[in-house]
Amino acid sequence: MLLLVGLFVPSLAVAQRLRPQRNVMRETRKEFFQSAEAERIGDQMLLYQRVTGAWPKNTDMVRRLTDQEREAVIKAKTNTHDSTIDNGATTSQMIFLARLYQATGKERFREAFLKALQYILDGQYENGGWPQIWPNTEGYHAHITFNDDAIANILFIFDDIRNERAPYEGDLLDKATRKQVATAFDKGIECILKCQIYVDGRPTVWCQQHYKDTFEPAPARVFEHACYCTQESATLVRLLMTLPKPSKRVKEAVHGAMKWFDTYKLTGLKLVRTGWRPGERRDAKLVEDATAKLPIWGRFYNFEYCEPFVCDRDGIQRRRLEQIGLERRTGYSWYGSRAADLYPLYEKWAEVNDPKNKVQIDLHAKGANENGLIEMYRRPTIDRAAFDVVVKSGESIQAAIEKAPENPTEPFKILIEKGIYNEKVIINKPNIVLVGEERETTQIIYAEVMDSRKIKEYKGKPVGNGVIVIQEGADDCVISGLTVYNNYGTTVENTTRHQMAIFGRATRTIVINSNVWADGNDALSLWARDASGMYYHADLYLRCPGVDFLCPRGWCYVTRSRFYGDSRAMIWHDGRGDKSKKLVIIDSEFDAKTPTLLGRYHHDSQFFLQNCYFSKNVLDGNIHYAYSDKVLDPCPWGLRTYYNDCVREGGHSGWLNDNFNESDEKPVYYNLNARWTFGGKWDPEARIRSLWNVLGY
């Protein structure tokens, strides 16, 4: 029997610091199940079992509970919203309890097993599939769920039950229940066959989940697209090959899937994981390795090109692991070799069951990435025809903005071709999308400080200091693919006075895929009135020798960005007026030319940093109040700096310890996203996805 046991999936931060340990949920020894420890664990499982008969996922049911924890677990038994088969939940407890009953003969373990079995039987759709969560099912949880082998785990158990294999023999189940299980098993196999993806009339593999009414591939979480999914498909093929008398349709399914696996295997590559010890920077890289003995497969292959992709929590398909953040890069299985184990099994299976239609496969032949069938690292292409205006080198960006309607109801898209543009750009209209052809070679460079402004007013409204200035009311602006540089400090006067590269008074501003550089303070300053703005930044390189070079007022989310300072505090936040305002930075790097403080504040503020890396030139000290000789703002909410899974080169004195649980909101790592940052009021990543045909990078 094959089962992915997921009884305890610790938090990412913990999992990344622990070496694998023996999982008691994988125990099979009869002497263990006759022990007092096994019985203790079994009784504790019974405490966790919900009134539905199922269990929640990602819960350590082995660790001894305190009296207070025990009371909380008992109180949660009536919860009907977290019963699931995801991550091995429920199926792994069933196996443990079946073994425990066989070893002890104690009826309470049999009763708990049968209650769980009834939960599984009741949850099966008429078409043979199962949702991920029930009875309270909503959203993608209602899909037929192969993800993490949820359905396969059930069917492997059902196959053992109907054949009375250990640990399901004897009086654990009566004949009527075994017959019911056998019927459910057959329906499950039929559902698998109906879900298999066909291309040009030929069977291929499966998606992680399928719509329950149409059997078509379905998306789940934002980074789990409808696509070809190899990990779960390999388990489904293994399951189909265990059937003693495979039908013609089963034979076609196995042959087709094996042909697909062989066609789209990847060779000469290996996945390298590093930094799993405390205090080390972890990473995952796909590297070339001519000595790799086995092929690997991407977890996901898109439908358009049948090429592997990875995805961050923004839902954008990427081709390289380094293009997504550390949290998803290291916290998800993007590549694996599970399908390689099928090759010898298939050879034997085909010879016995269908030698005439056996497909030719070769585990050691060059894969699709080496034989030219696919383009492994295909770059996204933008649709030039989708732009409203194209600015050529030597032309005016400002003139292009003026061509937009006063209040565009649709995004007004401007493409700026490669070149150096020495002008101040004022965005005075909403819904402007400003896209550079290539971030390194599409440069807007301008030298300015506040008292050197040549343009102090534009169309009757005051204009602030900056290379790009986003006026009040110019909401929903998007800037991408540019180098924006205020070089006043090196070309006019040796000073680090305020030298904004991008300054804004609007809200819902998106700045992505850009270099934002300044020779002075406050390089990226988005200051909507009353500190009420919302801002989103991704894939930025922020470089500044001055102070506070990222200094938002309001709510701000930053991901996959690089900060480079020089001697003065790099980040700052103004969260006055609303305790929920925050600056959230994830999956980003901080470095400096000389020893430099991470950040400071002098108004009410709140900082959340996760999966961030600090070089040794980032001083070993927490963000702190800006002044020691005066109080600009009393900040009644006090210091609110929260960290999770951050690493400083050379270690730290304790300020960087994980402490999200000390915040009012107590977020978990996978909820630290843009929608959470903005309290569900704005989804900038959905906007980026909708504009990907012009933003693609």
XYZ file of C-alpha atoms in Angstrom:
697
model
C 0.000 0.000 0.000
C 1.210 3.507 -0.896
C 0.207 6.383 1.316
C 1.583 9.870 1.751
C 1.370 10.320 5.496
C 0.777 13.934 6.466
C -0.409 13.710 10.038
C 2.004 16.382 11.177
C 3.158 19.057 8.784
C 4.969 21.630 10.932
C 5.121 25.307 10.141
C 7.492 26.137 7.324
C 9.922 27.844 9.663
C 10.110 24.782 11.889
C 10.212 22.278 9.047
C 13.120 24.054 7.451
C 15.178 23.768 10.629
C 14.577 20.131 11.446
C 16.283 17.082 10.088
C 13.886 14.280 9.116
C 12.965 12.111 12.092
C 11.262 8.729 12.314
C 7.536 9.205 11.816
C 5.569 6.952 14.149
C 2.712 7.156 11.680
C 4.746 4.935 9.389
C 5.231 2.258 12.016
C 4.215 -1.276 11.058
C 5.828 -3.338 13.832
C 3.310 -5.291 15.894
C 5.426 -4.872 19.022
C 5.143 -1.088 18.696
C 1.355 -1.241 18.487
C 1.311 -3.430 21.591
C 3.163 -0.738 23.522
C 1.723 1.754 25.977
C 3.064 4.587 23.816
C 1.095 3.420 20.775
C -2.063 3.208 22.858
C -1.445 6.692 24.258
C -1.113 8.064 20.733
C -4.240 6.209 19.636
C -6.268 7.630 22.510
C -5.001 11.092 21.692
C -6.105 10.603 18.084
C -9.569 9.815 19.358
C -9.567 13.181 21.117
C -8.759 14.939 17.845
C -11.370 13.001 15.828
C -14.176 15.353 14.842
C -17.865 14.526 15.180
C -17.799 13.970 11.425
C -15.475 11.002 11.895
C -12.547 12.744 10.222
C -9.495 14.684 11.361
C -7.975 18.083 10.562
C -4.665 18.330 8.709
C -1.235 19.630 9.694
C -1.689 18.767 13.365
C 0.802 16.971 15.588
C -1.353 14.345 17.261
C 1.627 12.463 18.668
C 3.051 15.099 21.020
C 1.770 14.888 24.610
C -0.873 17.490 25.370
C -0.977 19.753 28.380
C -4.222 19.831 30.359
C -5.103 23.164 28.780
C -4.381 21.869 25.280
C -6.408 18.753 25.969
C -9.435 20.850 26.899
C -9.070 22.886 23.709
C -8.852 19.742 21.570
C -11.990 18.284 23.154
C -13.820 21.570 22.635
C -12.889 21.527 18.922
C -14.443 18.087 18.315
C -17.684 19.712 17.133
C -15.867 21.690 14.436
C -17.224 20.517 11.074
C -15.169 22.853 8.875
C -11.749 21.208 9.010
C -12.505 17.548 8.294
C -10.316 16.635 5.336
C -8.325 14.069 3.380
C -5.688 16.656 2.456
C -2.036 16.083 3.386
C -2.756 12.526 4.483
C -5.278 13.588 7.109
C -7.923 11.005 8.079
C -6.399 8.233 5.936
C -3.205 8.170 8.016
C -5.169 8.024 11.265
C -7.289 5.196 9.866
C -4.206 3.093 9.116
C -2.763 3.724 12.574
C -6.010 2.823 14.327
C -6.495 -0.310 12.231
C -3.040 -1.531 13.218
C -3.651 -0.581 16.828
C -6.903 -2.543 16.908
C -5.292 -5.602 15.342
C -2.547 -5.497 17.989
C -4.736 -4.773 21.027
C -8.262 -5.895 20.126
C -9.633 -2.821 21.931
C -13.026 -1.878 20.584
C -12.669 1.900 20.904
C -10.002 1.918 18.199
C -12.175 -0.186 15.880
C -15.138 2.129 16.444
C -13.052 5.198 15.630
C -11.767 3.519 12.479
C -15.276 2.592 11.330
C -16.526 6.108 12.019
C -13.752 7.485 9.819
C -14.478 4.915 7.130
C -18.129 5.948 7.091
C -17.034 9.568 6.723
C -15.021 8.579 3.646
C -17.853 6.526 2.152
C -20.387 9.291 2.733
C -18.121 11.880 1.140
C -17.768 10.134 -2.207
C -19.479 11.865 -5.097
C -21.873 9.824 -7.171
C -19.317 10.054 -9.993
C -16.714 8.324 -7.811
C -14.547 11.276 -6.818
C -13.998 12.972 -3.475
C -13.681 16.634 -2.510
C -10.766 17.796 -0.404
C -12.881 18.941 2.538
C -16.424 18.043 3.567
C -19.140 18.318 4.804
C -18.592 22.105 4.690
C -17.221 22.387 1.171
C -16.607 25.611 -0.710
C -14.362 26.995 -3.434
C -11.694 24.725 -4.857
C -12.144 22.277 -1.974
C -15.186 20.934 -3.837
C -13.085 19.756 -6.788
C -12.256 16.106 -7.313
C -8.944 16.190 -5.459
C -5.916 14.176 -6.544
C -3.600 16.777 -5.013
C -1.132 15.311 -2.498
C -2.541 11.879 -3.413
C -5.732 12.499 -1.435
C -7.965 10.182 -3.483
C -5.178 7.714 -4.216
C -4.612 7.305 -0.458
C -8.260 6.377 -0.034
C -8.262 3.904 -2.894
C -5.103 2.149 -1.738
C -6.797 1.605 1.625
C -10.009 0.475 -0.063
C -8.094 -1.991 -2.209
C -6.493 -3.489 0.895
C -9.867 -3.627 2.649
C -11.672 -5.390 -0.176
C -8.835 -7.918 -0.405
C -8.615 -8.291 3.394
C -4.940 -7.398 3.517
C -3.274 -6.321 6.738
C -4.159 -4.391 8.760
C -7.770 -4.722 7.601
C -8.268 -8.457 8.005
C -10.483 -10.325 10.438
C -13.354 -8.757 12.339
C -12.326 -5.142 11.759
C -15.112 -4.877 9.134
C -18.145 -7.000 8.345
C -18.910 -8.412 4.882
C -21.525 -5.804 4.060
C -19.098 -2.970 4.721
C -16.371 -4.674 2.681
C -18.810 -4.938 -0.216
C -19.662 -1.247 0.123
C -15.957 -0.398 0.072
C -15.411 -2.548 -3.025
C -18.197 -0.703 -4.855
C -16.730 2.657 -3.822
C -13.304 1.516 -5.053
C -14.648 0.659 -8.500
C -16.405 4.014 -8.714
C -13.172 5.744 -7.723
C -11.224 4.019 -10.499
C -13.906 4.991 -13.007
C -13.639 8.620 -11.863
C -9.877 8.560 -12.375
C -10.343 7.330 -15.929
C -12.927 10.025 -16.664
C -10.584 12.730 -15.405
C -7.580 11.738 -17.504
C -6.660 14.553 -19.901
C -6.934 13.707 -23.595
C -5.028 15.554 -26.337
C -5.836 14.798 -29.976
C -7.760 11.740 -28.855
C -4.892 10.311 -26.798
C -4.738 9.916 -23.014
C -2.011 11.833 -21.193
C -1.885 12.524 -17.447
C -4.035 14.314 -14.859
C -4.397 17.672 -13.149
C -4.145 17.978 -9.363
C -7.867 18.580 -9.237
C -10.800 18.369 -11.634
C -14.270 19.911 -11.736
C -16.734 17.501 -10.175
C -19.426 18.088 -12.811
C -17.360 18.054 -16.009
C -14.153 16.194 -15.005
C -12.174 19.011 -16.662
C -8.889 20.219 -15.085
C -9.502 22.849 -12.410
C -7.332 25.399 -10.569
C -6.977 25.398 -6.791
C -4.769 27.784 -4.825
C -3.489 30.724 -6.818
C -0.171 28.983 -7.547
C -1.876 25.701 -8.485
C -3.102 26.189 -12.024
C -5.163 23.910 -14.203
C -2.370 22.044 -15.992
C -0.621 18.706 -16.394
C 0.505 17.555 -12.932
C 3.161 14.853 -12.793
C 3.497 14.034 -9.102
C -0.104 13.012 -8.530
C -0.333 11.451 -11.992
C 2.552 9.109 -11.201
C 0.687 7.834 -8.140
C -2.499 7.352 -10.141
C -0.630 5.289 -12.742
C 0.901 3.176 -9.983
C -2.588 2.595 -8.595
C -3.983 1.592 -11.994
C -1.147 -0.874 -12.463
C -2.169 -2.704 -9.274
C -5.540 -3.735 -10.747
C -5.491 -7.518 -11.242
C -7.606 -7.623 -14.410
C -7.214 -4.237 -16.102
C -9.897 -3.265 -18.595
C -9.111 -1.986 -22.065
C -9.690 1.554 -20.810
C -7.270 1.062 -17.896
C -4.647 -0.302 -20.279
C -5.049 2.729 -22.557
C -4.759 5.043 -19.552
C -1.508 3.467 -18.377
C 0.065 3.305 -21.836
C -0.892 6.919 -22.575
C 0.412 8.274 -19.278
C 3.716 6.408 -19.583
C 4.186 7.723 -23.111
C 3.564 11.259 -21.831
C 6.006 10.826 -18.927
C 8.695 9.552 -21.269
C 8.129 12.328 -23.799
C 8.299 15.157 -21.284
C 10.964 13.959 -18.864
C 13.823 16.372 -18.115
C 17.424 15.203 -18.216
C 20.811 16.625 -17.268
C 19.252 18.510 -14.371
C 19.046 18.153 -10.626
C 17.396 20.024 -7.791
C 19.809 21.240 -5.114
C 18.563 22.312 -1.692
C 20.829 24.190 0.697
C 20.711 25.960 4.051
C 18.638 23.614 6.190
C 20.609 24.225 9.372
C 19.629 26.919 11.897
C 20.979 30.334 10.928
C 21.773 29.347 7.348
C 20.152 30.842 4.318
C 18.105 28.154 2.643
C 17.522 27.918 -1.073
C 16.492 25.572 -3.857
C 18.074 25.652 -7.293
C 17.636 23.688 -10.490
C 21.124 23.188 -11.883
C 22.635 21.439 -14.851
C 24.225 18.102 -14.040
C 25.481 15.941 -16.887
C 26.043 13.088 -14.425
C 22.418 12.939 -13.267
C 21.433 9.277 -13.460
C 17.663 9.739 -13.446
C 15.401 12.186 -15.205
C 13.168 14.530 -13.282
C 9.820 16.081 -14.084
C 8.405 19.484 -13.346
C 5.430 19.246 -11.044
C 3.379 21.406 -13.402
C 3.395 21.622 -17.217
C 1.264 24.258 -18.914
C -1.333 23.425 -21.529
C -0.073 25.982 -24.071
C 3.418 24.570 -24.657
C 3.482 21.495 -22.401
C 6.506 23.037 -20.673
C 7.274 23.059 -16.933
C 6.619 26.146 -14.845
C 6.800 27.304 -11.252
C 4.569 29.826 -9.548
C 4.639 32.190 -6.599
C 1.656 33.197 -4.505
C 0.967 35.973 -7.019
C -0.287 33.342 -9.480
C 2.129 34.293 -12.276
C 3.712 31.394 -14.161
C 7.515 31.534 -14.154
C 10.125 29.322 -15.790
C 12.990 29.640 -13.302
C 12.961 28.862 -9.606
C 14.940 32.001 -8.819
C 12.065 34.074 -10.221
C 9.779 33.133 -7.351
C 10.186 33.947 -3.690
C 12.039 31.820 -1.165
C 8.871 30.750 0.614
C 7.362 29.021 -2.431
C 10.752 28.143 -3.894
C 11.737 26.089 -0.878
C 8.307 25.223 0.505
C 6.826 23.341 -2.447
C 7.892 20.338 -4.512
C 8.393 21.841 -7.958
C 10.525 19.043 -9.397
C 10.702 15.355 -8.636
C 11.534 11.907 -9.926
C 8.479 9.973 -8.766
C 7.609 8.951 -12.330
C 11.034 7.298 -12.746
C 9.952 4.542 -10.356
C 7.172 3.604 -12.769
C 9.499 2.538 -15.599
C 10.474 -0.941 -14.325
C 6.950 -1.489 -13.019
C 5.482 -0.612 -16.392
C 7.805 -2.944 -18.276
C 6.605 -5.895 -16.181
C 2.981 -4.769 -16.182
C 2.830 -4.313 -19.954
C 4.438 -7.688 -20.641
C 1.834 -9.411 -18.484
C -1.255 -7.393 -19.360
C -0.890 -5.886 -22.831
C 2.414 -6.599 -24.614
C 0.900 -5.841 -28.019
C 0.258 -2.168 -27.168
C 3.273 -1.613 -24.955
C 4.822 1.810 -25.624
C 8.532 2.281 -26.094
C 10.057 4.219 -23.220
C 13.653 4.821 -22.217
C 14.563 6.176 -18.820
C 18.072 7.069 -20.009
C 17.293 8.767 -23.334
C 17.573 12.537 -23.568
C 14.593 14.408 -22.212
C 12.404 17.041 -23.812
C 14.678 19.829 -22.575
C 17.748 18.322 -24.271
C 16.234 16.980 -27.482
C 14.632 20.298 -28.449
C 11.003 19.336 -27.923
C 10.400 22.092 -25.376
C 11.896 25.465 -24.500
C 12.730 25.035 -20.856
C 13.165 28.710 -19.981
C 10.800 30.416 -22.393
C 10.609 34.160 -21.773
C 7.205 35.821 -21.618
C 6.402 38.060 -24.563
C 4.388 41.240 -24.379
C 1.689 42.156 -26.853
C 2.883 45.425 -28.397
C -0.433 45.811 -30.180
C -2.205 46.000 -26.820
C -0.560 49.341 -25.927
C -2.385 52.589 -26.501
C 0.818 54.576 -27.075
C 4.415 53.626 -27.841
C 7.132 56.117 -26.840
C 10.298 55.894 -28.906
C 13.734 57.011 -27.757
C 13.914 60.794 -28.022
C 10.162 61.260 -27.640
C 8.364 62.601 -24.560
C 6.840 60.258 -21.992
C 4.812 63.186 -20.655
C 3.280 63.757 -24.064
C 2.167 60.127 -24.116
C 0.452 60.497 -20.737
C -1.398 63.532 -22.029
C -2.987 61.372 -24.741
C -4.894 59.424 -22.097
C -8.484 60.383 -21.291
C -8.917 62.498 -18.180
C -10.475 59.586 -16.316
C -9.715 56.348 -18.140
C -12.213 53.609 -17.290
C -9.830 51.040 -18.779
C -6.060 50.882 -18.214
C -4.288 53.316 -20.531
C -1.163 51.421 -21.512
C 2.055 53.166 -22.529
C 5.113 51.284 -23.798
C 8.453 53.081 -23.454
C 11.075 51.698 -25.802
C 14.696 51.217 -24.775
C 16.627 54.443 -24.297
C 17.568 57.136 -21.800
C 14.846 59.666 -21.066
C 16.037 62.778 -19.223
C 12.716 64.182 -18.125
C 10.475 64.560 -15.120
C 7.335 62.491 -15.552
C 4.072 63.591 -13.935
C 1.235 61.095 -13.825
C -1.871 63.183 -13.270
C -4.555 60.724 -14.393
C -5.795 57.438 -12.926
C -5.379 54.013 -14.504
C -2.081 54.775 -16.268
C 0.099 51.733 -17.014
C 3.692 52.752 -17.733
C 5.844 49.895 -19.061
C 9.502 49.983 -20.060
C 10.657 47.680 -22.849
C 13.532 46.376 -20.682
C 14.281 47.492 -17.138
C 18.064 47.811 -17.465
C 18.079 49.783 -20.709
C 14.863 51.782 -20.407
C 15.992 54.549 -18.092
C 14.329 57.705 -16.820
C 17.078 59.797 -15.255
C 16.579 63.230 -13.720
C 18.431 65.269 -11.076
C 16.275 67.094 -8.573
C 15.844 68.055 -4.930
C 12.935 69.994 -3.484
C 14.423 73.465 -3.870
C 15.784 72.794 -7.363
C 12.422 71.856 -8.909
C 11.814 73.411 -12.283
C 8.231 72.168 -12.372
C 6.483 73.172 -9.159
C 2.960 73.181 -10.515
C 1.238 71.184 -13.239
C -2.230 72.048 -14.524
C -2.954 74.109 -11.464
C -1.810 71.574 -8.893
C 1.433 71.508 -6.898
C 4.040 68.943 -7.966
C 6.387 67.222 -5.565
C 10.031 66.252 -5.790
C 10.847 63.204 -7.887
C 11.707 61.733 -11.272
C 8.235 60.195 -11.535
C 5.543 61.999 -9.564
C 2.112 60.426 -9.178
C -0.371 63.163 -8.386
C -3.206 62.935 -5.905
C -6.149 61.229 -7.587
C -3.963 59.390 -10.117
C -5.001 56.122 -8.535
C -4.472 52.596 -9.890
C -1.193 53.459 -11.587
C 1.176 50.671 -12.646
C 4.909 51.177 -13.284
C 7.010 48.290 -14.615
C 10.168 47.519 -16.560
C 12.051 50.756 -15.846
C 15.184 52.142 -14.256
C 14.165 55.332 -12.457
C 17.149 57.260 -11.122
C 17.423 60.600 -9.311
C 21.128 61.366 -9.671
C 21.240 64.829 -8.105
C 23.740 63.776 -5.421
C 26.404 62.703 -7.922
C 25.852 65.159 -10.756
C 24.856 68.456 -9.110
C 25.647 68.570 -5.395
C 27.169 66.082 -2.991
C 24.169 65.743 -0.709
C 21.690 63.127 0.391
C 18.806 65.527 0.873
C 15.388 64.265 -0.270
C 15.920 62.945 -3.779
C 12.843 60.954 -4.649
C 13.027 58.643 -7.620
C 9.294 57.895 -7.422
C 7.013 60.113 -5.344
C 3.275 59.596 -5.078
C 0.141 61.048 -3.548
C -2.248 58.475 -5.018
C -3.434 55.083 -3.795
C -3.451 51.551 -5.197
C -0.065 52.174 -6.785
C 1.868 49.230 -8.240
C 5.618 49.473 -8.892
C 7.175 46.223 -10.100
C 10.105 44.873 -12.118
C 12.101 48.086 -11.824
C 15.330 49.636 -10.544
C 14.497 52.507 -8.227
C 17.661 54.434 -7.465
C 18.458 57.729 -5.814
C 21.545 59.503 -4.548
C 19.681 60.793 -1.516
C 16.896 60.156 0.958
C 13.418 58.739 0.343
C 13.934 57.112 -3.059
C 10.506 55.432 -3.177
C 8.070 57.668 -1.334
C 4.367 56.942 -1.704
C 2.574 59.332 0.590
C -1.144 59.376 -0.024
C -3.008 61.972 1.989
C -3.575 61.066 5.665
C -1.281 58.041 5.291
C -4.202 56.235 3.679
C -2.565 54.755 0.587
C -2.184 51.168 -0.550
C 0.964 50.189 -2.477
C 2.333 47.006 -4.001
C 5.961 46.348 -5.003
C 7.567 43.238 -6.490
C 10.902 42.434 -8.110
C 12.519 45.791 -7.355
C 16.137 46.772 -6.883
C 16.127 49.702 -4.456
C 19.508 51.457 -4.160
C 20.095 54.525 -2.061
C 22.870 55.948 0.178
C 20.346 58.054 2.068
C 17.871 57.295 4.808
C 14.314 55.872 4.577
C 14.630 54.928 0.939
C 11.474 52.845 1.173
C 9.067 54.951 3.181
C 5.366 54.272 2.577
C 2.495 55.926 4.399
C -0.378 53.512 4.861
C -0.411 49.881 3.725
C 2.464 48.517 1.667
C 3.402 45.028 0.481
C 6.837 44.199 -0.957
C 8.052 40.882 -2.331
C 11.116 39.481 -4.118
C 13.038 42.730 -3.862
C 16.627 43.753 -3.195
C 17.626 46.654 -0.950
C 21.094 48.211 -1.028
C 21.949 51.056 1.330
C 24.927 52.861 2.779
C 25.220 53.740 6.485
C 21.687 55.031 7.131
C 18.380 53.281 7.955
C 16.824 51.694 4.887
C 13.102 51.278 5.606
C 10.533 53.471 7.348
C 6.777 53.364 7.770
C 4.007 55.775 8.676
C 0.902 54.006 9.930
C -0.853 56.804 11.760
C -4.607 56.753 12.146
C -5.305 53.030 11.789
C -3.712 50.252 13.788
C -3.994 47.845 10.837
C -1.664 49.862 8.606
C 1.551 47.999 7.931
C 4.670 47.565 5.838
C 5.037 43.913 4.835
C 8.250 42.682 3.198
C 8.713 39.050 2.218
C 11.274 37.016 0.287
C 13.665 39.959 -0.019
C 17.368 40.729 0.493
C 19.029 43.562 2.380
C 22.655 44.581 1.869
C 24.724 47.723 2.286
C 28.036 49.236 1.290
C 28.880 50.019 4.926
C 27.311 48.998 8.261
C 23.710 50.138 7.994
C 20.618 50.025 10.198
C 17.665 48.091 8.845
C 15.034 50.690 9.643
C 13.548 53.364 11.840
C 10.249 55.093 12.565
C 8.977 58.281 14.145
C 5.229 57.890 13.640
C 2.997 54.994 14.539
C 4.182 52.119 12.380
C 4.066 48.370 11.964
C 6.591 46.117 10.211
C 6.241 42.469 9.138
C 9.281 40.809 7.553
C 9.298 37.184 6.435
C 11.840 35.035 4.624
C 14.216 37.968 4.355
C 18.004 37.770 4.249
C 20.309 40.377 5.784
C 23.998 40.599 4.965
C 26.549 41.194 7.695
C 26.551 44.901 6.758
C 23.005 45.180 8.067
C 23.641 46.092 11.682
C 22.702 43.630 14.393
C 19.905 45.748 15.780
C 16.161 46.104 15.531
C 14.233 48.869 13.812
C 14.003 51.684 16.355
C 12.693 55.172 17.028
C 14.466 57.657 14.792
C 15.584 60.227 17.373
C 17.252 60.024 20.733
C 17.032 63.768 21.497
C 13.398 64.518 20.659
C 9.976 62.976 20.230
C 8.361 63.925 16.930
C 5.339 61.714 17.525
C 4.636 59.818 20.781
C 3.565 56.637 18.903
C 1.090 55.279 21.484
C 1.056 51.814 19.863
C 4.775 51.462 20.493
C 7.359 49.427 18.638
C 5.680 46.837 16.417
C 8.312 44.906 14.496
C 7.577 41.294 13.607
C 9.805 38.716 11.951
C 9.442 35.179 10.698
C 12.088 32.920 9.231
C 14.557 35.734 8.588
C 18.319 35.192 8.524
C 21.202 37.587 9.171
C 24.675 36.666 7.943
C 26.788 36.147 11.050
C 23.791 35.722 13.345
C 21.879 38.187 15.492
C 21.397 39.139 19.121
C 17.780 37.983 19.349
C 15.796 40.791 17.778
C 15.297 38.723 14.599
C 13.656 35.805 16.381
C 10.301 34.619 15.037
C 7.596 36.618 16.795
C 4.521 36.882 14.569
C 2.489 35.506 17.475
C 3.214 38.728 19.387
C 1.291 40.832 16.872
C -2.424 41.561 17.181
C -3.194 39.674 13.979
C -0.873 36.689 14.566
C -0.579 35.750 10.881
C 0.689 32.369 9.709
C 3.352 32.368 7.009
C 1.121 31.313 4.110
C -1.366 34.111 4.871
C 1.261 36.832 4.750
C 0.216 37.956 1.293
C -1.035 41.044 -0.482
C -4.726 40.457 0.166
C -4.042 40.048 3.882
C -1.913 43.186 3.923
C -4.736 45.257 2.453
C -7.461 43.649 4.539
C -9.171 42.236 1.458
C -9.848 45.749 0.113
C -7.469 45.430 -2.853
C -6.021 42.563 -4.872
C -3.077 44.047 -6.805
C -1.869 40.636 -7.974
C -5.167 39.999 -9.739
C -4.655 43.316 -11.518
C -1.124 42.290 -12.532
C -2.391 38.977 -13.890
C -5.033 40.793 -15.911
C -2.318 42.993 -17.443
C 0.286 40.252 -17.935
C 0.037 40.487 -21.729
C 1.690 43.921 -21.448
C 3.636 43.527 -18.193
C 5.145 40.086 -18.823
C 8.714 39.805 -17.573
